[in-house]
Short mmCIF file of C-alpha atoms in Angstrom, two decimals:
data_model
loop_
_atom_site.label_atom_id
_atom_site.label_comp_id
_atom_site.label_asym_id
_atom_site.label_seq_id
_atom_site.Cartn_x
_atom_site.Cartn_y
_atom_site.Cartn_z
CA UNK A 561 9.54 12.36 -52.62
CA UNK A 562 8.80 13.56 -49.09
CA UNK A 563 7.72 10.81 -46.73
CA UNK A 564 4.67 11.41 -44.60
CA UNK A 565 5.07 11.42 -40.82
CA UNK A 566 2.79 8.76 -39.24
CA UNK A 567 2.36 10.86 -36.11
CA UNK A 568 1.47 13.92 -38.15
CA UNK A 569 -1.08 11.94 -40.15
CA UNK A 570 -2.58 10.48 -36.99
CA UNK A 571 -2.89 13.95 -35.48
CA UNK A 572 -4.57 15.29 -38.62
CA UNK A 573 -7.04 12.40 -38.54
CA UNK A 574 -7.73 13.04 -34.88
CA UNK A 575 -8.34 16.76 -35.44
CA UNK A 576 -10.59 16.03 -38.41
CA UNK A 577 -12.73 13.70 -36.30
CA UNK A 578 -12.81 16.11 -33.37
CA UNK A 579 -13.78 19.14 -35.48
CA UNK A 580 -16.67 17.19 -37.00
CA UNK A 581 -18.18 16.95 -33.53
CA UNK A 582 -19.75 20.40 -33.17
CA UNK A 583 -20.73 19.88 -29.54
CA UNK A 584 -17.13 18.96 -28.64
CA UNK A 585 -15.85 22.05 -30.46
CA UNK A 586 -18.23 24.26 -28.49
CA UNK A 587 -17.19 22.54 -25.27
CA UNK A 588 -13.52 23.05 -26.12
CA UNK A 589 -14.08 26.75 -26.86
CA UNK A 590 -15.88 27.20 -23.53
CA UNK A 591 -13.06 25.42 -21.68
CA UNK A 592 -10.42 27.56 -23.42
CA UNK A 593 -12.37 30.72 -22.55
CA UNK A 594 -12.73 29.69 -18.90
CA UNK A 595 -9.00 28.91 -18.67
CA UNK A 596 -8.13 32.31 -20.15
CA UNK A 597 -10.49 33.99 -17.66
CA UNK A 598 -8.83 32.11 -14.82
CA UNK A 599 -5.35 33.19 -15.95
CA UNK A 600 -5.90 36.78 -17.07
CA UNK A 601 -9.23 37.72 -15.47
CA UNK A 602 -7.86 38.74 -12.05
CA UNK A 603 -5.47 41.17 -13.76
CA UNK A 604 -8.18 42.70 -15.97
CA UNK A 605 -10.89 43.08 -13.33
CA UNK A 606 -9.69 45.78 -10.97
CA UNK A 607 -12.48 45.48 -8.40
CA UNK A 608 -11.37 43.81 -5.17
CA UNK A 609 -13.44 40.61 -4.86
CA UNK A 610 -13.38 40.88 -1.06
CA UNK A 611 -14.14 44.62 -0.77
CA UNK A 612 -17.31 45.08 1.29
CA UNK A 613 -19.90 47.83 0.98
CA UNK A 614 -22.90 47.13 3.15
CA UNK A 615 -24.81 50.06 1.63
CA UNK A 616 -24.82 48.24 -1.73
CA UNK A 617 -25.62 44.76 -0.48
CA UNK A 618 -27.99 42.46 -2.43
CA UNK A 619 -28.07 44.77 -5.45
CA UNK A 620 -29.38 43.18 -8.67
CA UNK A 621 -27.23 43.10 -11.84
CA UNK A 622 -26.56 46.61 -13.17
CA UNK A 623 -24.02 48.62 -15.19
CA UNK A 624 -21.92 49.15 -12.08
CA UNK A 625 -22.17 45.54 -10.91
CA UNK A 626 -22.74 43.23 -13.90
CA UNK A 627 -23.66 40.23 -11.73
CA UNK A 628 -25.01 42.24 -8.79
CA UNK A 629 -23.69 42.25 -5.23
CA UNK A 630 -23.87 39.76 -2.37
CA UNK A 631 -24.99 40.10 1.24
CA UNK A 632 -21.79 41.97 2.12
CA UNK A 633 -21.98 44.30 -0.86
CA UNK A 634 -19.13 42.53 -2.66
CA UNK A 635 -19.11 42.58 -6.47
CA UNK A 636 -20.21 39.13 -7.65
CA UNK A 637 -18.69 39.54 -11.12
CA UNK A 638 -15.26 40.15 -9.60
CA UNK A 639 -15.70 37.19 -7.27
CA UNK A 640 -16.75 34.90 -10.13
CA UNK A 641 -13.74 35.93 -12.22
CA UNK A 642 -11.29 35.52 -9.34
CA UNK A 643 -12.97 32.30 -8.25
CA UNK A 644 -12.39 30.77 -11.69
CA UNK A 645 -8.72 30.28 -10.87
CA UNK A 646 -9.58 28.52 -7.60
CA UNK A 647 -12.09 26.24 -9.25
CA UNK A 648 -9.79 25.26 -12.11
CA UNK A 649 -6.86 24.79 -9.74
CA UNK A 650 -8.81 22.27 -7.70
CA UNK A 651 -10.00 20.47 -10.83
CA UNK A 652 -6.65 20.21 -12.60
CA UNK A 653 -4.42 19.54 -9.58
CA UNK A 654 -6.67 16.90 -8.03
CA UNK A 655 -7.00 15.03 -11.33
CA UNK A 656 -3.24 15.33 -11.89
CA UNK A 657 -2.54 13.78 -8.47
CA UNK A 658 -5.15 11.07 -8.90
CA UNK A 659 -4.01 10.41 -12.48
CA UNK A 660 -0.33 9.99 -11.61
CA UNK A 661 -1.04 7.58 -8.75
CA UNK A 662 -3.77 5.72 -10.64
CA UNK A 663 -1.73 5.32 -13.82
CA UNK A 664 1.29 3.93 -11.92
CA UNK A 665 -0.86 1.51 -9.91
CA UNK A 666 -2.87 0.43 -12.94
CA UNK A 667 0.06 -0.15 -15.29
CA UNK A 668 2.11 -2.02 -12.68
CA UNK A 669 -0.91 -4.11 -11.71
CA UNK A 670 -1.76 -4.99 -15.30
CA UNK A 671 1.83 -5.69 -16.35
CA UNK A 672 2.92 -7.92 -13.48
CA UNK A 673 -0.42 -9.51 -12.57
CA UNK A 674 -0.49 -12.14 -9.83
CA UNK A 675 -0.56 -11.06 -6.20
CA UNK A 676 0.31 -7.46 -7.08
CA UNK A 677 -2.72 -7.25 -9.35
CA UNK A 678 -5.04 -8.91 -6.84
CA UNK A 679 -4.03 -6.72 -3.90
CA UNK A 680 -4.07 -3.48 -5.92
CA UNK A 681 -7.46 -4.11 -7.48
CA UNK A 682 -9.04 -5.14 -4.19
CA UNK A 683 -7.85 -1.88 -2.67
CA UNK A 684 -9.37 -0.02 -5.62
CA UNK A 685 -12.62 -1.95 -5.12
CA UNK A 686 -12.71 -0.82 -1.49
CA UNK A 687 -12.35 2.81 -2.55
CA UNK A 688 -14.99 2.36 -5.26
CA UNK A 689 -17.41 0.92 -2.71
CA UNK A 690 -17.84 4.44 -1.32
CA UNK A 691 -19.68 7.08 -3.35
CA UNK A 692 -17.12 9.65 -4.51
CA UNK A 693 -18.56 12.63 -2.66
CA UNK A 694 -18.85 10.63 0.59
CA UNK A 695 -15.26 9.39 0.33
CA UNK A 696 -14.01 12.92 -0.32
CA UNK A 697 -16.19 14.20 2.53
CA UNK A 698 -14.72 11.64 4.93
CA UNK A 699 -11.15 12.50 3.92
CA UNK A 700 -11.69 16.24 4.27
CA UNK A 701 -13.41 15.73 7.61
CA UNK A 702 -10.29 13.97 8.88
CA UNK A 703 -7.77 16.37 7.34
CA UNK A 704 -9.77 19.55 7.96
CA UNK A 705 -11.49 22.00 5.68
CA UNK A 706 -9.12 23.80 3.31
CA UNK A 707 -8.45 24.09 -0.41
CA UNK A 708 -5.31 21.93 -0.19
CA UNK A 709 -7.15 19.16 1.66
CA UNK A 710 -9.96 19.25 -0.90
CA UNK A 711 -7.40 18.75 -3.67
CA UNK A 712 -5.93 15.79 -1.79
CA UNK A 713 -9.35 14.28 -1.08
CA UNK A 714 -10.63 14.62 -4.66
CA UNK A 715 -7.29 13.31 -5.94
CA UNK A 716 -7.56 10.19 -3.76
CA UNK A 717 -11.08 9.35 -4.89
CA UNK A 718 -9.99 9.81 -8.53
CA UNK A 719 -7.29 7.12 -8.23
CA UNK A 720 -9.50 4.01 -8.70
CA UNK A 721 -11.02 5.27 -11.96
CA UNK A 722 -7.59 5.78 -13.52
CA UNK A 723 -6.18 2.54 -12.09
CA UNK A 724 -8.94 0.34 -13.51
CA UNK A 725 -8.88 1.92 -16.97
CA UNK A 726 -5.08 1.77 -17.21
CA UNK A 727 -4.98 -1.82 -15.96
CA UNK A 728 -7.48 -2.93 -18.62
CA UNK A 729 -5.57 -1.15 -21.38
CA UNK A 730 -2.24 -2.58 -20.15
CA UNK A 731 -3.63 -6.12 -20.21
CA UNK A 732 -4.54 -5.64 -23.88
CA UNK A 733 -1.28 -4.02 -24.98
CA UNK A 734 1.12 -6.36 -23.17
CA UNK A 735 -0.23 -9.32 -25.17
CA UNK A 736 0.82 -7.78 -28.48
CA UNK A 737 3.69 -9.32 -30.40
CA UNK A 738 5.93 -6.27 -30.40
CA UNK A 739 6.03 -6.35 -26.58
CA UNK A 740 7.32 -9.94 -26.74
CA UNK A 741 9.88 -8.85 -29.35
CA UNK A 742 11.14 -5.97 -27.21
CA UNK A 743 11.36 -8.26 -24.18
CA UNK A 744 13.30 -10.84 -26.22
CA UNK A 745 15.79 -8.12 -27.16
CA UNK A 746 16.57 -7.67 -23.47
CA UNK A 747 14.57 -4.55 -22.62
CA UNK A 748 13.93 -4.07 -18.89
CA UNK A 749 10.45 -4.01 -17.40
CA UNK A 750 10.75 -0.27 -16.68
CA UNK A 751 11.65 0.43 -20.30
CA UNK A 752 8.81 -1.73 -21.60
CA UNK A 753 6.27 -0.13 -19.27
CA UNK A 754 7.13 3.51 -19.77
CA UNK A 755 8.47 3.51 -23.34
CA UNK A 756 6.33 0.91 -25.09
CA UNK A 757 3.12 0.41 -23.09
CA UNK A 758 2.35 3.81 -21.59
CA UNK A 759 2.53 5.77 -24.90
CA UNK A 760 0.06 3.31 -26.44
CA UNK A 761 -2.56 3.66 -23.71
CA UNK A 762 -2.55 7.46 -23.49
CA UNK A 763 -5.87 7.86 -25.34
CA UNK A 764 -8.12 6.46 -22.57
CA UNK A 765 -6.02 8.27 -19.96
CA UNK A 766 -6.52 11.64 -21.70
CA UNK A 767 -10.26 11.07 -22.08
CA UNK A 768 -10.62 9.96 -18.47
CA UNK A 769 -8.63 12.95 -17.23
CA UNK A 770 -10.78 15.41 -19.20
CA UNK A 771 -14.05 14.00 -17.93
CA UNK A 772 -12.66 13.54 -14.42
CA UNK A 773 -11.95 17.26 -14.17
CA UNK A 774 -15.70 17.87 -14.42
CA UNK A 775 -16.32 15.42 -11.58
CA UNK A 776 -13.54 17.00 -9.51
CA UNK A 777 -14.95 20.51 -9.94
CA UNK A 778 -18.44 19.32 -9.03
CA UNK A 779 -17.18 17.46 -5.95
CA UNK A 780 -15.00 20.37 -4.80
CA UNK A 781 -17.94 22.75 -5.21
CA UNK A 782 -20.11 20.38 -3.18
CA UNK A 783 -17.55 20.28 -0.37
CA UNK A 784 -17.24 24.07 -0.43
CA UNK A 785 -21.03 24.32 -0.28
CA UNK A 786 -20.89 22.26 2.92
CA UNK A 787 -18.20 24.55 4.34
CA UNK A 788 -15.36 22.01 3.98
CA UNK A 789 -13.61 23.49 0.96
CA UNK A 790 -12.18 26.93 0.36
CA UNK A 791 -12.60 29.08 3.46
CA UNK A 792 -13.99 32.66 3.58
CA UNK A 793 -13.37 35.09 2.07
CA UNK A 794 -12.04 33.02 -0.88
CA UNK A 795 -14.42 33.48 -3.84
CA UNK A 796 -14.93 29.78 -4.60
CA UNK A 797 -18.08 29.08 -6.62
CA UNK A 798 -19.45 26.38 -4.30
CA UNK A 799 -18.92 28.61 -1.27
CA UNK A 800 -20.66 31.50 -3.09
CA UNK A 801 -23.57 29.20 -3.80
CA UNK A 802 -23.74 28.30 -0.12
CA UNK A 803 -23.69 31.98 0.91
CA UNK A 804 -26.53 32.79 -1.48
CA UNK A 805 -28.98 30.09 -0.44
CA UNK A 806 -30.24 32.19 2.49
CA UNK A 807 -31.09 35.06 0.13
CA UNK A 808 -32.32 33.10 -2.90
CA UNK A 809 -35.89 34.41 -2.56
CA UNK A 810 -35.09 38.13 -2.60
CA UNK A 811 -31.65 38.03 -4.30
CA UNK A 812 -31.78 35.06 -6.64
CA UNK A 813 -28.72 36.21 -8.58
CA UNK A 814 -26.52 35.18 -5.65
CA UNK A 815 -27.45 31.55 -6.30
CA UNK A 816 -28.18 31.63 -10.03
CA UNK A 817 -24.86 33.00 -11.26
CA UNK A 818 -22.36 30.75 -9.40
CA UNK A 819 -24.68 27.80 -9.96
CA UNK A 820 -24.79 28.45 -13.71
CA UNK A 821 -21.01 28.81 -13.83
CA UNK A 822 -20.58 25.38 -12.23
CA UNK A 823 -23.10 23.85 -14.64
CA UNK A 824 -21.50 25.41 -17.72
CA UNK A 825 -17.94 24.37 -16.83
CA UNK A 826 -18.88 20.82 -15.83
CA UNK A 827 -21.02 20.40 -18.95
CA UNK A 828 -18.23 21.77 -21.17
CA UNK A 829 -15.66 19.30 -19.83
CA UNK A 830 -18.09 16.38 -20.17
CA UNK A 831 -19.05 17.27 -23.75
CA UNK A 832 -15.42 17.85 -24.74
CA UNK A 833 -14.44 14.56 -23.08
CA UNK A 834 -17.09 12.72 -25.09
CA UNK A 835 -15.74 14.31 -28.26
CA UNK A 836 -12.17 13.31 -27.40
CA UNK A 837 -13.27 9.73 -26.77
CA UNK A 838 -14.99 9.53 -30.15
CA UNK A 839 -12.07 11.16 -31.98
CA UNK A 840 -9.42 8.98 -30.34
CA UNK A 841 -11.34 5.73 -30.91
CA UNK A 842 -10.09 4.23 -34.20
CA UNK A 843 -13.24 2.15 -34.50
CA UNK A 844 -15.48 5.23 -34.70
CA UNK A 845 -16.97 5.75 -38.14
CA UNK A 846 -17.06 9.36 -39.13
#
């Protein structure tokens, strides 16, 4: 008789719960589509996103220009497609940086406690005292406006959220009996932390990362709107939104289209994150 794999069964249960959440499925499909556009879109859309044609400036959506043209006559559809990669890059890389630092700080703080925990959490409290966008704005103002600095700034302000969640989860897991058993067998702290604690607190980390990407994209777009993010002529959505505000009365598509793209992507990540949280929570009743 073939024995069932506990991990396989857990994954099947997770997928069953996730697929029951129709909103999360839609959000996941939208995210997958946006990722595919970011990867393959620039190769499929042949129009140069930075090619200017003043004679065709501020044209409304048409067969030639699906999303219209901007104030320099550039094709907005091409810029949206090429800007998808920039937007996703900022979102994923900043959350990856913030997640790595936050997870390490949180798990070390929760595991060792004492002075390490007190100092680490007070530092996190200081960072949390500033609204996220203001903290990122201050960091970018010091480092200078560029895509790399935006990634660093958004990554830094993402650290406290990961650190606090991981610390709380670590405090719960380290009290379990199997941790005491592993320690009694002579396992080192490093082995206990990364082999026995970290794998058991991945669920809240995954959920936090998914939802944090939405916040990162929104923050990066806000910084670009203020002129502190991606620099011209990079087709970043927040920068496109900023360029279009001057012409929103007679060329509303310049504002509407990049704005809607930001809303759709942020909403998709938030909805999918909610679905992941419900599916990964063993206490949820389906």
